[in-house]
Each structure stands twice: as C-alpha cells, then as structure tokens.
C-alpha cells in the first residue's frame, strides 16, 4: 500500500492513478530525478514499480512494471519549472555565501516543503581515510620540525 492505494493490483488498470499517488507522496524525489534527467540531457526517464516479494522480507523484490517519459514532457506534467528550480538554487547559494566559513548540512524537512541549513562541526562526516590523510600531512610537518633533535628519538623524554 502506498498512501492507502494497493497499487500492486491497480498498476495494470490504473497506472495514472498510481503515478498520481506517488507524485503526491514522493514529489521531491520525482522532481529531483526529473531535474537530473533534464540536466544530463537524457532523452528518456524510466520509472520502475517495485514491490517486496513478501511483506517481511526486505531482501527480495519483484519488478511489477515500468513507465517511461520524455523528461521535458514529464516535467510539464508535474509542473516542474526549470526557471523556478534555478531560482531556488540561486537563493540557496546566496544564503550560503552569507554564512561564515565552516561546514554546513543542507537538509530538506521530510514533512514540510522546507530546506534547513545546519552549522555542523568541521570534522563531522570525515571518514577514516580522510583522517589518515590529515595525519600523514601532520606527520610530515612534524618531521620537518624535529630534524634538529633526531639523536633523542630512541630515548624517552624525562
């Protein structure tokens, strides 16, 4: 069920109603995929309707059907205006340019048509690999500073 619609049984006969329900429930995702297709210059965008084989089995799925559109035509169907999309991007960039230097997280609120910008600590989301690279850089700087006392490297400092 998606939004109260059993689309497994309705997909063949009422594909438009199923798509309309998904547009209502997942409009941001569909718009994002459509914009990606438009920016990539794709001739077609294809959506697949997938369902779990068994409700409790998260690993096995069944492809129930697909639907394909021309990205420009689909954008018109969902009232996606690229001028508006560029305007939103410009607003986000302008807002970010006014922020002090740092690391930020841009997140869409899942329940509202709102995008929030969070100030996060500089090392948030750093991977171990990035940390190792930083350590290597720090070690090379330390080596340059310790050249004058190489004789004492084997002895513990008192």
mmCIF file of C-alpha atoms in Angstrom:
data_model
loop_
_atom_site.group_PDB
_atom_site.id
_atom_site.type_symbol
_atom_site.label_atom_id
_atom_site.label_comp_id
_atom_site.label_asym_id
_atom_site.label_seq_id
_atom_site.Cartn_x
_atom_site.Cartn_y
_atom_site.Cartn_z
ATOM 1 C CA UNK A 1 0.000 0.000 0.000
ATOM 2 C CA UNK A 2 1.196 3.497 -0.778
ATOM 3 C CA UNK A 3 -0.964 6.299 0.547
ATOM 4 C CA UNK A 4 -3.855 3.893 1.012
ATOM 5 C CA UNK A 5 -3.665 2.642 -2.591
ATOM 6 C CA UNK A 6 -2.996 -1.056 -3.243
ATOM 7 C CA UNK A 7 -1.005 -0.314 -6.354
ATOM 8 C CA UNK A 8 0.075 -3.903 -6.936
ATOM 9 C CA UNK A 9 -3.425 -4.727 -8.128
ATOM 10 C CA UNK A 10 -4.176 -1.332 -9.702
ATOM 11 C CA UNK A 11 -0.948 -0.889 -11.662
ATOM 12 C CA UNK A 12 -2.152 -2.547 -14.869
ATOM 13 C CA UNK A 13 -5.568 -0.894 -14.998
ATOM 14 C CA UNK A 14 -4.963 2.484 -13.339
ATOM 15 C CA UNK A 15 -1.319 3.337 -13.902
ATOM 16 C CA UNK A 16 -2.115 7.071 -13.943
ATOM 17 C CA UNK A 17 -3.750 6.912 -10.515
ATOM 18 C CA UNK A 18 -0.755 5.046 -9.098
ATOM 19 C CA UNK A 19 1.637 7.633 -10.550
ATOM 20 C CA UNK A 20 -0.518 10.468 -9.187
ATOM 21 C CA UNK A 21 -0.386 8.921 -5.712
ATOM 22 C CA UNK A 22 3.391 8.576 -5.925
ATOM 23 C CA UNK A 23 3.659 12.184 -7.113
ATOM 24 C CA UNK A 24 1.720 13.268 -4.056
ATOM 25 C CA UNK A 25 3.778 11.164 -1.640
ATOM 26 C CA UNK A 26 7.219 11.470 -3.259
ATOM 27 C CA UNK A 27 7.097 14.702 -5.245
ATOM 28 C CA UNK A 28 10.569 15.796 -4.150
ATOM 29 C CA UNK A 29 12.202 12.557 -5.317
ATOM 30 C CA UNK A 30 10.396 12.575 -8.645
ATOM 31 C CA UNK A 31 11.281 16.237 -9.210
ATOM 32 C CA UNK A 32 14.926 15.562 -8.300
ATOM 33 C CA UNK A 33 15.124 12.646 -10.733
ATOM 34 C CA UNK A 34 13.440 14.693 -13.452
ATOM 35 C CA UNK A 35 15.809 17.640 -12.977
ATOM 36 C CA UNK A 36 18.753 15.216 -13.088
ATOM 37 C CA UNK A 37 17.471 13.795 -16.376
ATOM 38 C CA UNK A 38 16.973 17.288 -17.808
ATOM 39 C CA UNK A 39 20.451 18.442 -16.756
ATOM 40 C CA UNK A 40 22.014 15.269 -18.169
ATOM 41 C CA UNK A 41 20.244 15.822 -21.483
ATOM 42 C CA UNK A 42 18.580 12.398 -21.309
ATOM 43 C CA UNK A 43 16.072 11.501 -23.988
ATOM 44 C CA UNK A 44 14.054 9.257 -21.661
ATOM 45 C CA UNK A 45 13.395 8.796 -17.963
ATOM 46 C CA UNK A 46 12.138 5.415 -16.827
ATOM 47 C CA UNK A 47 10.390 4.680 -13.540
ATOM 48 C CA UNK A 48 10.078 1.175 -12.166
ATOM 49 C CA UNK A 49 7.347 -0.053 -9.858
ATOM 50 C CA UNK A 50 8.946 -2.454 -7.396
ATOM 51 C CA UNK A 51 7.401 -4.358 -4.514
ATOM 52 C CA UNK A 52 8.681 -6.780 -1.911
ATOM 53 C CA UNK A 53 8.030 -10.433 -2.748
ATOM 54 C CA UNK A 54 6.903 -10.953 0.832
ATOM 55 C CA UNK A 55 5.999 -8.104 3.164
ATOM 56 C CA UNK A 56 8.509 -9.126 5.833
ATOM 57 C CA UNK A 57 11.416 -9.968 3.507
ATOM 58 C CA UNK A 58 13.449 -6.820 2.891
ATOM 59 C CA UNK A 59 15.897 -8.527 0.515
ATOM 60 C CA UNK A 60 13.729 -9.954 -2.290
ATOM 61 C CA UNK A 61 11.752 -7.732 -4.649
ATOM 62 C CA UNK A 62 9.613 -8.054 -7.744
ATOM 63 C CA UNK A 63 9.535 -5.634 -10.672
ATOM 64 C CA UNK A 64 5.837 -5.026 -11.323
ATOM 65 C CA UNK A 65 6.186 -2.696 -14.261
ATOM 66 C CA UNK A 66 7.932 0.290 -15.758
ATOM 67 C CA UNK A 67 6.871 3.553 -17.286
ATOM 68 C CA UNK A 68 8.970 5.868 -19.398
ATOM 69 C CA UNK A 69 8.628 9.522 -20.276
ATOM 70 C CA UNK A 70 10.466 12.245 -22.086
ATOM 71 C CA UNK A 71 11.958 14.370 -19.286
ATOM 72 C CA UNK A 72 10.641 17.655 -20.713
ATOM 73 C CA UNK A 73 7.114 16.262 -21.050
ATOM 74 C CA UNK A 74 7.199 14.701 -17.571
ATOM 75 C CA UNK A 75 8.470 17.990 -16.115
ATOM 76 C CA UNK A 76 5.453 19.723 -17.660
ATOM 77 C CA UNK A 77 3.100 17.056 -16.263
ATOM 78 C CA UNK A 78 4.373 17.557 -12.725
ATOM 79 C CA UNK A 79 4.525 21.354 -13.108
ATOM 80 C CA UNK A 80 8.300 21.432 -12.751
ATOM 81 C CA UNK A 81 9.586 24.800 -13.901
ATOM 82 C CA UNK A 82 13.349 24.897 -14.511
ATOM 83 C CA UNK A 83 13.442 28.693 -14.133
ATOM 84 C CA UNK A 84 11.973 28.225 -10.665
ATOM 85 C CA UNK A 85 14.479 25.427 -9.918
ATOM 86 C CA UNK A 86 17.405 27.685 -10.888
ATOM 87 C CA UNK A 87 15.890 30.453 -8.752
ATOM 88 C CA UNK A 88 15.753 28.139 -5.745
ATOM 89 C CA UNK A 89 19.367 27.104 -6.306
ATOM 90 C CA UNK A 90 20.380 30.764 -6.562
ATOM 91 C CA UNK A 91 18.604 31.530 -3.280
ATOM 92 C CA UNK A 92 20.404 28.644 -1.538
ATOM 93 C CA UNK A 93 23.775 29.741 -2.921
ATOM 94 C CA UNK A 94 23.164 33.366 -1.879
ATOM 95 C CA UNK A 95 22.182 32.220 1.618
ATOM 96 C CA UNK A 96 25.288 30.025 1.911
ATOM 97 C CA UNK A 97 27.568 32.821 0.691
ATOM 98 C CA UNK A 98 26.371 34.975 3.606
ATOM 99 C CA UNK A 99 27.356 32.319 6.157
ATOM 100 C CA UNK A 100 30.696 32.388 7.943
ATOM 101 C CA UNK A 101 33.291 29.889 6.737
ATOM 102 C CA UNK A 102 32.607 26.430 8.071
ATOM 103 C CA UNK A 103 30.875 23.156 7.391
ATOM 104 C CA UNK A 104 27.121 23.048 6.867
ATOM 105 C CA UNK A 105 24.474 20.448 6.221
ATOM 106 C CA UNK A 106 21.591 21.280 3.882
ATOM 107 C CA UNK A 107 18.581 19.080 4.603
ATOM 108 C CA UNK A 108 15.025 19.011 3.319
ATOM 109 C CA UNK A 109 12.428 18.602 6.038
ATOM 110 C CA UNK A 110 10.681 15.297 5.243
ATOM 111 C CA UNK A 111 7.269 16.541 6.363
ATOM 112 C CA UNK A 112 7.273 20.110 5.061
ATOM 113 C CA UNK A 113 8.326 21.901 1.889
ATOM 114 C CA UNK A 114 11.258 23.445 3.804
ATOM 115 C CA UNK A 115 15.028 23.243 3.387
ATOM 116 C CA UNK A 116 17.123 23.825 6.506
ATOM 117 C CA UNK A 117 20.824 24.676 6.793
ATOM 118 C CA UNK A 118 22.626 23.379 9.876
ATOM 119 C CA UNK A 119 26.041 24.549 11.106
ATOM 120 C CA UNK A 120 27.972 21.381 11.969
ATOM 121 C CA UNK A 121 31.438 20.764 13.480
ATOM 122 C CA UNK A 122 34.270 20.773 10.926
ATOM 123 C CA UNK A 123 35.163 17.079 11.281
ATOM 124 C CA UNK A 124 31.596 15.764 11.037
ATOM 125 C CA UNK A 125 31.240 13.095 8.312
ATOM 126 C CA UNK A 126 35.027 12.785 7.882
ATOM 127 C CA UNK A 127 35.978 9.226 7.004
ATOM 128 C CA UNK A 128 38.915 7.322 8.476
ATOM 129 C CA UNK A 129 40.660 7.602 5.112
ATOM 130 C CA UNK A 130 40.379 11.387 5.204
ATOM 131 C CA UNK A 131 41.607 11.351 8.814
ATOM 132 C CA UNK A 132 44.603 9.214 7.766
ATOM 133 C CA UNK A 133 45.412 11.709 5.011
ATOM 134 C CA UNK A 134 45.238 14.524 7.548
ATOM 135 C CA UNK A 135 47.511 12.547 9.901
ATOM 136 C CA UNK A 136 50.022 11.982 7.090
ATOM 137 C CA UNK A 137 50.110 15.695 6.418
ATOM 138 C CA UNK A 138 50.529 16.400 10.131
ATOM 139 C CA UNK A 139 53.313 13.788 10.410
ATOM 140 C CA UNK A 140 55.235 15.306 7.519
ATOM 141 C CA UNK A 141 55.015 18.708 9.182
ATOM 142 C CA UNK A 142 56.220 17.185 12.469
ATOM 143 C CA UNK A 143 59.181 15.541 10.728
ATOM 144 C CA UNK A 144 60.350 18.914 9.464
ATOM 145 C CA UNK A 145 60.148 20.412 12.945
ATOM 146 C CA UNK A 146 62.014 17.551 14.674
ATOM 147 C CA UNK A 147 65.087 17.430 12.404
ATOM 148 C CA UNK A 148 67.329 19.153 14.947
ATOM 149 C CA UNK A 149 66.832 16.577 17.728
ATOM 150 C CA UNK A 150 66.926 13.241 15.852
ATOM 151 C CA UNK A 151 69.513 11.880 18.336
ATOM 152 C CA UNK A 152 66.951 11.691 21.149
ATOM 153 C CA UNK A 153 64.273 9.765 19.210
ATOM 154 C CA UNK A 154 65.091 6.407 20.850
ATOM 155 C CA UNK A 155 65.225 7.685 24.414
ATOM 156 C CA UNK A 156 62.099 8.562 26.398
ATOM 157 C CA UNK A 157 61.836 12.183 27.343
ATOM 158 C CA UNK A 158 62.390 12.945 31.073
#
